[in-house]
Short mmCIF file of C-alpha atoms in Angstrom, two decimals:
data_model
loop_
_atom_site.label_atom_id
_atom_site.label_comp_id
_atom_site.label_asym_id
_atom_site.label_seq_id
_atom_site.Cartn_x
_atom_site.Cartn_y
_atom_site.Cartn_z
CA MET A 1 0.01 -0.26 -0.16
CA LYS A 2 1.69 3.36 -1.15
CA TRP A 3 0.78 6.39 0.97
CA ARG A 4 0.52 10.03 -0.03
CA VAL A 5 2.41 12.51 2.13
CA ILE A 6 0.98 16.46 1.91
CA GLY A 7 3.45 18.26 3.43
CA LEU A 8 2.78 21.42 6.06
CA GLU A 9 0.24 23.51 4.36
CA THR A 10 -1.57 26.44 6.09
CA HIS A 11 -5.45 27.20 5.98
CA ASP A 12 -8.46 28.52 7.77
CA ALA A 13 -9.97 26.42 9.96
CA TYR A 14 -13.07 25.40 7.95
CA PHE A 15 -10.84 24.33 4.98
CA ASN A 16 -8.70 22.42 6.86
CA MET A 17 -11.66 20.33 8.55
CA ALA A 18 -13.35 20.30 5.07
CA LEU A 19 -10.09 18.74 3.25
CA ASP A 20 -9.93 15.81 5.95
CA GLU A 21 -13.39 15.06 5.02
CA ALA A 22 -13.03 15.47 1.22
CA ILE A 23 -9.65 13.42 1.68
CA SER A 24 -11.97 10.94 3.53
CA GLU A 25 -14.53 10.60 0.56
CA SER A 26 -11.76 10.00 -2.16
CA VAL A 27 -10.00 7.55 -0.36
CA ARG A 28 -13.38 5.64 0.44
CA VAL A 29 -14.29 5.61 -3.33
CA GLY A 30 -10.64 4.56 -4.32
CA SER A 31 -9.67 7.94 -6.48
CA SER A 32 -6.87 8.72 -3.79
CA PRO A 33 -4.40 6.52 -1.94
CA PRO A 34 -4.18 6.64 2.14
CA THR A 35 -2.95 9.95 2.83
CA ILE A 36 -0.95 11.66 6.04
CA ARG A 37 -1.44 15.61 5.67
CA PHE A 38 0.66 18.10 8.04
CA TYR A 39 -0.78 21.64 8.37
CA ASN A 40 -1.34 24.74 10.32
CA TRP A 41 -4.23 26.96 11.16
CA GLU A 42 -4.48 30.93 10.09
CA PRO A 43 -6.10 32.52 11.41
CA ASN A 44 -6.17 30.93 14.85
CA ALA A 45 -8.96 28.79 15.73
CA VAL A 46 -10.81 27.20 18.36
CA SER A 47 -11.88 23.66 17.16
CA ILE A 48 -14.77 21.66 19.28
CA GLY A 49 -15.61 17.99 19.26
CA TYR A 50 -18.45 16.88 17.36
CA PHE A 51 -20.58 15.88 20.64
CA GLN A 52 -19.94 19.35 22.17
CA GLY A 53 -22.00 22.87 22.24
CA ILE A 54 -20.18 25.61 20.98
CA ARG A 55 -21.54 28.03 23.37
CA ASP A 56 -20.62 25.67 26.06
CA GLU A 57 -16.99 25.60 25.12
CA VAL A 58 -16.06 28.63 23.42
CA ASN A 59 -16.42 32.66 24.38
CA LEU A 60 -17.59 33.40 20.92
CA GLU A 61 -17.19 37.40 21.63
CA VAL A 62 -13.66 36.93 22.43
CA CYS A 63 -12.95 34.99 19.53
CA ARG A 64 -14.89 37.52 17.33
CA GLU A 65 -12.19 40.52 18.93
CA LEU A 66 -9.40 38.30 18.74
CA GLY A 67 -10.07 37.11 14.46
CA VAL A 68 -10.08 33.83 16.17
CA ASP A 69 -12.23 30.95 14.35
CA CYS A 70 -14.87 28.65 15.79
CA ILE A 71 -15.38 25.39 14.00
CA ARG A 72 -16.93 22.11 15.09
CA ARG A 73 -15.14 18.94 13.91
CA TRP A 74 -16.26 15.57 12.41
CA THR A 75 -14.42 14.05 15.34
CA GLY A 76 -15.24 13.46 19.06
CA GLY A 77 -12.92 14.61 21.93
CA GLY A 78 -12.78 18.32 23.72
CA ALA A 79 -12.28 21.76 22.85
CA VAL A 80 -9.05 22.80 21.22
CA TYR A 81 -7.31 25.70 20.74
CA HIS A 82 -5.20 25.98 17.44
CA ASP A 83 -2.42 28.91 17.49
CA PHE A 84 -0.84 29.33 13.90
CA ASP A 85 2.93 29.72 15.96
CA GLY A 86 2.29 26.94 18.61
CA GLU A 87 1.47 23.74 17.09
CA ILE A 88 1.67 21.50 14.29
CA THR A 89 -1.49 19.39 13.53
CA TYR A 90 -1.47 16.40 11.54
CA SER A 91 -4.35 13.86 9.88
CA VAL A 92 -4.04 10.06 8.84
CA ILE A 93 -6.86 9.04 6.73
CA ALA A 94 -7.20 5.29 5.70
CA PRO A 95 -9.34 2.45 4.91
CA ALA A 96 -10.20 1.15 8.86
CA GLY A 97 -9.10 -1.92 7.71
CA THR A 98 -5.32 -0.45 7.50
CA PHE A 99 -5.73 -0.46 11.61
CA PRO A 100 -7.02 -2.85 14.55
CA LYS A 101 -11.01 -2.50 14.59
CA ASN A 102 -9.99 -1.70 18.27
CA ILE A 103 -9.82 1.73 18.61
CA ILE A 104 -7.55 2.68 21.65
CA GLU A 105 -5.18 0.08 19.65
CA SER A 106 -5.34 2.00 16.48
CA TYR A 107 -4.63 5.32 18.65
CA GLY A 108 -2.19 3.66 19.61
CA ILE A 109 -0.59 2.67 16.86
CA ILE A 110 -0.52 6.46 15.23
CA CYS A 111 0.17 8.14 18.37
CA GLY A 112 3.30 6.05 18.44
CA TRP A 113 4.46 7.45 15.50
CA LEU A 114 4.25 11.08 17.36
CA VAL A 115 6.31 9.46 20.07
CA LYS A 116 9.01 8.22 17.68
CA GLY A 117 8.89 11.63 16.18
CA LEU A 118 9.65 13.37 19.83
CA GLU A 119 11.92 10.52 20.71
CA SER A 120 13.86 11.49 17.33
CA LEU A 121 14.29 15.12 18.97
CA GLY A 122 15.58 13.85 22.37
CA ILE A 123 11.95 14.08 24.20
CA GLU A 124 11.06 11.00 25.77
CA ALA A 125 7.14 10.47 25.64
CA GLU A 126 4.47 8.00 26.59
CA PHE A 127 0.97 7.38 24.72
CA ARG A 128 -1.78 7.61 27.17
CA PRO A 129 -5.04 6.09 26.59
CA VAL A 130 -7.30 7.33 25.21
CA ASN A 131 -6.05 9.87 22.80
CA ASP A 132 -2.75 11.91 24.56
CA ILE A 133 0.63 11.76 24.68
CA LEU A 134 2.60 13.18 27.74
CA VAL A 135 6.00 14.37 28.35
CA LYS A 136 7.05 13.78 31.97
CA GLY A 137 3.23 13.50 32.97
CA LYS A 138 2.25 16.56 31.19
CA LYS A 139 0.00 16.80 28.03
CA ILE A 140 1.54 17.75 24.66
CA SER A 141 -0.32 16.24 21.86
CA GLY A 142 -4.36 15.12 21.97
CA SER A 143 -5.79 13.21 19.01
CA ALA A 144 -9.41 12.45 17.77
CA GLN A 145 -10.41 9.74 15.48
CA THR A 146 -13.70 8.74 13.17
CA ARG A 147 -14.71 5.78 11.32
CA ARG A 148 -17.16 6.85 8.70
CA GLY A 149 -17.97 4.90 5.68
CA GLY A 150 -15.02 2.39 6.31
CA ILE A 151 -12.55 5.08 6.44
CA LEU A 152 -10.44 5.98 9.36
CA LEU A 153 -10.02 9.66 10.14
CA GLN A 154 -7.75 10.76 12.90
CA HIS A 155 -6.19 13.85 13.43
CA GLY A 156 -4.37 15.83 16.09
CA THR A 157 -1.95 18.48 17.61
CA LEU A 158 1.20 18.56 18.89
CA LEU A 159 2.26 21.87 20.69
CA TYR A 160 5.09 23.51 20.08
CA GLY A 161 4.55 26.59 22.05
CA LEU A 162 1.88 27.39 24.53
CA ASP A 163 -0.24 30.83 25.17
CA LEU A 164 -2.36 29.66 28.13
CA LYS A 165 -3.65 33.11 28.30
CA THR A 166 -5.10 33.27 25.07
CA MET A 167 -6.18 29.60 25.37
CA PHE A 168 -8.14 30.33 28.67
CA SER A 169 -9.75 33.60 27.11
CA VAL A 170 -11.44 31.68 24.01
CA LEU A 171 -12.33 28.71 25.69
CA ASN A 172 -14.94 28.62 28.61
CA VAL A 173 -12.83 26.60 30.99
CA SER A 174 -15.68 25.69 33.74
CA ARG A 175 -17.03 29.20 33.15
CA GLN A 176 -14.23 30.12 35.88
CA LYS A 177 -12.45 33.25 35.74
CA ILE A 178 -8.86 33.47 34.29
CA THR A 179 -6.47 33.33 37.17
CA ASP A 180 -2.97 33.11 37.92
CA LYS A 181 -3.57 30.21 39.81
CA MET A 182 -5.43 28.30 36.92
CA ILE A 183 -2.85 29.11 34.54
CA LYS A 184 -0.24 27.73 36.53
CA SER A 185 -2.22 24.60 37.47
CA ALA A 186 -2.60 23.97 33.24
CA GLU A 187 1.24 24.63 33.29
CA GLU A 188 1.06 21.78 35.44
CA ARG A 189 -0.74 19.78 33.25
CA VAL A 190 0.33 20.69 29.59
CA THR A 191 3.82 21.02 27.72
CA CYS A 192 5.42 21.80 24.57
CA ILE A 193 8.04 21.32 22.63
CA SER A 194 9.63 24.19 23.40
CA GLU A 195 10.15 23.42 27.01
CA HIS A 196 11.80 20.10 26.24
CA SER A 197 14.01 21.17 22.86
CA ASP A 198 15.97 23.98 21.38
CA ALA A 199 14.63 22.47 18.00
CA SER A 200 12.61 24.81 15.39
CA LYS A 201 9.43 24.03 14.17
CA GLU A 202 10.75 23.40 10.91
CA GLU A 203 12.66 20.93 12.55
CA VAL A 204 9.67 19.28 14.14
CA TYR A 205 7.78 18.95 11.50
CA GLU A 206 10.67 16.87 9.63
CA ALA A 207 10.93 14.77 12.87
CA LEU A 208 7.18 14.18 12.41
CA VAL A 209 7.50 13.53 8.29
CA ASN A 210 10.31 10.85 9.23
CA ALA A 211 8.22 8.86 12.29
CA PHE A 212 5.05 8.72 10.32
CA THR A 213 6.72 7.35 7.10
CA GLU A 214 9.00 5.01 8.62
CA GLY A 215 8.83 1.64 7.20
CA LYS A 216 5.90 2.70 4.55
CA ASP A 217 5.78 2.89 0.64
CA TYR A 218 5.00 6.84 0.45
CA GLU A 219 5.56 9.50 -1.57
CA PHE A 220 4.88 13.32 -1.48
CA GLY A 221 1.96 14.83 -3.37
CA ALA A 222 -0.92 17.20 -2.97
CA SER A 223 -4.56 17.46 -2.43
CA SER A 224 -6.05 16.54 -6.31
CA ILE A 225 -8.48 18.75 -7.81
CA ASP A 226 -11.53 17.16 -6.99
CA GLU A 227 -10.74 17.38 -3.45
CA ASN A 228 -9.85 20.79 -3.12
CA LYS A 229 -13.29 21.86 -5.14
CA ARG A 230 -15.27 19.17 -2.74
CA ALA A 231 -13.27 20.92 0.34
CA ARG A 232 -14.27 24.39 -0.68
CA GLU A 233 -17.83 23.24 -1.11
CA LEU A 234 -17.74 21.33 2.45
CA SER A 235 -16.10 24.60 3.80
CA GLN A 236 -18.63 26.76 2.73
CA GLU A 237 -21.83 24.70 2.85
CA LYS A 238 -21.24 22.67 6.22
CA TYR A 239 -18.21 23.82 8.51
CA ARG A 240 -19.07 27.52 8.01
CA SER A 241 -22.90 27.29 8.33
CA ASP A 242 -24.83 27.80 11.74
CA GLU A 243 -26.41 24.63 11.18
CA TRP A 244 -23.27 22.74 11.66
CA MET A 245 -21.63 25.26 14.13
CA TYR A 246 -24.64 25.33 16.67
CA LEU A 247 -25.57 21.07 16.20
CA ARG A 248 -25.53 20.60 19.82
CA MET B 1 -39.32 22.33 33.20
CA ILE B 2 -35.79 22.35 32.04
CA ALA B 3 -32.94 21.23 33.93
CA TYR B 4 -29.24 20.47 33.07
CA SER B 5 -26.36 18.17 34.60
CA SER B 6 -22.63 17.75 33.98
CA GLN B 7 -20.25 15.43 35.40
CA LYS B 8 -16.89 14.23 34.48
CA VAL B 9 -17.74 10.68 34.22
CA LYS B 10 -15.70 7.60 35.96
CA GLU B 11 -14.49 6.52 32.40
CA GLY B 12 -12.67 10.18 32.12
CA LYS B 13 -15.05 12.21 29.75
CA ILE B 14 -17.40 14.89 30.69
CA VAL B 15 -20.94 14.25 29.77
CA LYS B 16 -23.57 17.19 30.26
CA VAL B 17 -27.04 16.50 29.63
CA GLU B 18 -29.94 18.82 29.09
CA ALA B 19 -33.68 17.62 29.69
CA GLN B 20 -36.88 19.18 28.90
CA PHE B 21 -39.45 17.43 30.94
CA ASP B 22 -43.05 17.54 33.18
CA ASN B 23 -44.14 13.87 33.42
CA VAL B 24 -42.33 12.66 30.94
CA ILE B 25 -39.61 13.67 28.82
CA THR B 26 -40.01 16.03 25.84
CA LYS B 27 -36.66 17.00 24.85
CA LEU B 28 -32.90 15.37 26.04
CA LYS B 29 -29.71 17.02 24.51
CA ILE B 30 -26.52 15.10 25.39
CA SER B 31 -23.08 16.75 24.91
CA GLY B 32 -19.63 16.55 26.17
CA ASP B 33 -15.94 15.49 24.88
CA PHE B 34 -16.40 11.77 24.70
CA PHE B 35 -16.11 9.66 21.96
CA LEU B 36 -18.69 7.09 20.30
CA HIS B 37 -18.54 5.59 16.86
CA PRO B 38 -20.74 5.71 14.88
CA GLU B 39 -21.01 9.28 16.17
CA GLU B 40 -24.78 9.27 14.72
CA VAL B 41 -25.67 6.75 17.51
CA LEU B 42 -26.23 9.65 19.99
CA ASP B 43 -28.95 11.24 17.68
CA ASP B 44 -31.06 7.72 18.39
CA ILE B 45 -30.06 7.68 22.10
CA GLU B 46 -31.34 10.99 22.53
CA LYS B 47 -34.69 9.93 21.03
CA THR B 48 -35.29 6.76 23.01
CA MET B 49 -35.59 8.88 25.82
CA LEU B 50 -38.61 11.12 24.72
CA ASP B 51 -41.93 10.24 26.26
CA LEU B 52 -40.04 8.40 29.00
CA LYS B 53 -41.21 9.20 32.33
CA ARG B 54 -39.48 11.64 34.60
CA ASP B 55 -38.84 9.01 37.32
CA VAL B 56 -37.65 5.96 34.88
CA SER B 57 -35.34 3.93 36.65
CA PHE B 58 -31.21 3.73 36.27
CA GLU B 59 -31.60 0.41 34.91
CA THR B 60 -34.01 1.00 32.44
CA LEU B 61 -31.98 3.85 31.30
CA VAL B 62 -28.90 1.63 30.89
CA LEU B 63 -31.02 -0.74 29.03
CA LYS B 64 -32.20 0.99 26.53
CA ILE B 65 -28.66 2.41 26.08
CA GLN B 66 -27.15 -0.72 25.69
CA ASN B 67 -29.99 -2.23 22.99
CA ILE B 68 -29.01 0.71 21.00
CA ILE B 69 -25.03 0.12 21.05
CA LYS B 70 -25.61 -3.19 20.38
CA ASN B 71 -27.92 -2.77 17.58
CA TYR B 72 -25.36 -0.46 15.71
CA ASP B 73 -22.24 -2.39 17.08
CA ALA B 74 -21.39 0.69 18.29
CA GLN B 75 -17.95 1.92 20.82
CA MET B 76 -18.14 4.25 23.42
CA ILE B 77 -14.66 5.62 24.34
CA GLY B 78 -14.29 8.02 27.60
CA ILE B 79 -17.97 6.89 28.76
CA SER B 80 -20.54 4.32 29.14
CA PRO B 81 -23.97 3.42 29.12
CA GLU B 82 -23.99 3.46 33.22
CA SER B 83 -22.06 6.70 33.15
CA LEU B 84 -24.30 8.19 30.69
CA ALA B 85 -27.83 6.84 32.60
CA LEU B 86 -26.20 8.43 35.71
CA VAL B 87 -25.99 11.80 34.43
CA ILE B 88 -29.71 11.34 33.05
CA ARG B 89 -31.06 10.19 35.90
CA GLU B 90 -29.26 13.27 37.99
CA THR B 91 -30.73 15.83 35.17
CA LEU B 92 -34.18 14.22 35.79
CA LYS B 93 -34.43 14.73 39.74
#
């Protein structure tokens, strides 16, 4: 099986999530190979899990003030603040049969690629089921998976830097006031690459590519014209729509 | 009457339930940071709760959720039928 690797791209939240879905569709019908992609979010964005309520999780007023996009993902899990400078996001899209039926085991395989990438940067990391990667007991990466129409889509983020103040201002964190104590508490639970390594973001990206492709037959490629067209449709008609945004 | 409950359940994720009811449940919305495959199963779980009596037992709720999970061969991650039933029961108090 030959994989397609789509190198680091930057899109807005709506196109990023729409492209994951468009690629899932094309992998399902066999017009595209299994795909690994890496991407940034610009503008910065908050994504919420499929089952979350956007009003519960996101301070929409602050997002508007800061120009932060808000989007509901196709996958479950929690709310995530995507900072352009502070993270790299990946997606793995392949026939579900490529991975174990057991969802935790499949998280373990893909998160294992991230762990290897971190190790190559000299950062000792561990997979913590369900969907986290920890460094010295602190979360550095979270992932979310869905399986629809026989296709597995897993996407996740790897934190490069931390901007906790903005993160807490855009997320409704238990509706508590943002306090120094709260930020200190988060610092004790969350970490990022820059706290453990001098590697540049480019070097981190290269480490991820090497780890994700190790032992695989692959080639670099781009999303197809059809995938881009479908992603633009989904971006406009689904991911930007109020119906989708306020689904729960 | 509209009631709302939110709990971090023992399997690790947050479950929020909003229910509208008088003697029977007329509306129920479940949200949270859990995983459920396939995702559409949650709509069926919500629908199944409609018209149940407000004092429906925990055991009945568990059974109804379990049946849907079984019918779809669904997988819940970070929640369980029991923990979801517990939050629904709490909301209906």
